[in-house]
Amino acid sequence: MKKILFFLFLTITASSLFAQREDYIWLTGYDNNPFDTIFGGTRIDFSTEPPTVSYEFREMDFFLSDASICDAEGNLLFYTDGTTVVDSEHNILENGNGLGPHPYNQEFAIVGMPLSQGTIILNYPGSNDSLYIILHEELTDEPVYDKDASVFNFLYTTVSNNINGVQIVEKNQLIVSDTLSLGSITATRHANGRDWWVLVPKYKSNIYYTIQLGNNGIEDVFQQTIGLDIISDIAGQAAFSPSGEKYSRYGVSKFAEPGQIDIYDFDRCTGMLNNFLHIPIDTTEAGFVDGGFGGIAFSPNSELIYHSRNERVEQYDLLANDIIGSVDTIAFYDEFTDPLAGLPTLFGLAQLAPNGKIYIATSSTTRYMHIIHNPNERGELCNIEQHGFELSTFNKWSVPNHPNYRLKALIGSPCDTIRPLAAFIYDTLSNTVFTDQSARTPTEWQWTFGDGNSSTEQNPNHTYTENGNYEVCLIVSNEAGSDTTCQQVTVVVTSTRDLANAKFKVFPNPTRGRVTVSLPNDKSRPWRLMNVLGQEMERGFFSTVEATLDLRRLGSGVYWLEVEGLGSKKILLNTE
């Protein structure tokens, strides 16, 4: 049997741990037509690369409102169009219909809700993925301003996931009642890494409702006013950057009026927008807005923003001194039409996918999406492939509305108060080799011992078989984020039998400097003191029954006293 003796020198590093897969399944397409399978559901699974595309038999049409959620392993839990909640087996949940109870809203149930980003699904903070919240608007046929339809209520519905399956907990709970934007619901993580910020614009306004979702539910709702007085509100999209520190909104109001892109900085601690930038989209010589249906998506590194605008795609550099002047048209529509539908594959809504690519739906019913393969690259290096992603069925303009579920705490911010802080010790006098001493309640542990072995226990035992220096790292995590600490561990393997058979005593042990050595007789015996590397530090002779050694000039650590004919003893020295 081997016993390990360690001397620890502390160095600290930090890194993140794992990724979550809530957005790994995308659902698009129509309901089923048993006589023509070109109509029906398309399922896109991002657990493979390239993503797996398959036909899916289901009853729900997806139009512009499209949301789904998976568990942390990427298994589909449920989905919604903003009117109905359906489980992974395509069964409507008990009490899962009637979201947004207004009769006009319910006219679109199952057949497709015409609100771009009219719903989104978030995991409920602090629920350990057992509770989810659907945020959804309620469409009415009451005219407002120059439109025949309107949204006055912003609602939420909660869904549980437990041993009894997926179930509706409560439904159609009011958050905001006002004249609201027709869609453009989006969300990002709070700087604490656990809560969510949700932004909902007022209709044709520069007023935003900001909602904080925490582990106590809806914890705050407030308004903020920023930018121009009137913001175009139809045929658009909103997005947070993957870092959560930028927010952008694109929209047009009428095809004969100018549209716009608005870009803001976002404070993840306070939920406030600031540093407003307005990019106008003018009308063409023909009198129509130069863009029409389109979308917005950020690059994975949050440095670039892409605007898909009907017949072209443009890239803006957010690091440029002149962001508006940095615009680069990376694609013009290549005149390709879907051979089955006979419709053009123009550029519509966009969504950053978990594989780091941006997928752009067509703004007509086709079987294709466009792909930006390298969206972190500037100009043509971003490699946009028009109609490069073929679907199983026709898609009615939709991409799912997903936030960045993998965004964690903003390290170093004043709101970084939930993410765990990693720490551990080694107790040489106990059977527990490593003891976790991390703060802020971690829920997962990942140890690497520097010899190719690892553990997910909180306080693991580990046995080394060879002498050497090993870097031992502990990564601790909870829903808010993770932290890493590493320590250099020097290992000297010695026989337990040699220690057990020592025929002398050393006390006190551990010691702060002086030790007494008790021998069986006064026979003269040579001795030597070694460090953990086996290097000789001192040597001498004992000629009395008891002798004193002064070790204060040595540094703290683990030493061995070897006495000829009597074996060896470990001495723990702490001079601090």
Short mmCIF file of C-alpha atoms in Angstrom, two decimals, residues 107 281 340 375:
data_model
loop_
_atom_site.label_atom_id
_atom_site.label_comp_id
_atom_site.label_asym_id
_atom_site.label_seq_id
_atom_site.Cartn_x
_atom_site.Cartn_y
_atom_site.Cartn_z
CA GLU A 107 -57.59 32.52 -34.02
CA ILE A 281 -32.79 52.64 -43.46
CA LEU A 340 -40.76 23.29 -55.46
CA PRO A 375 -19.59 35.25 -38.10
#
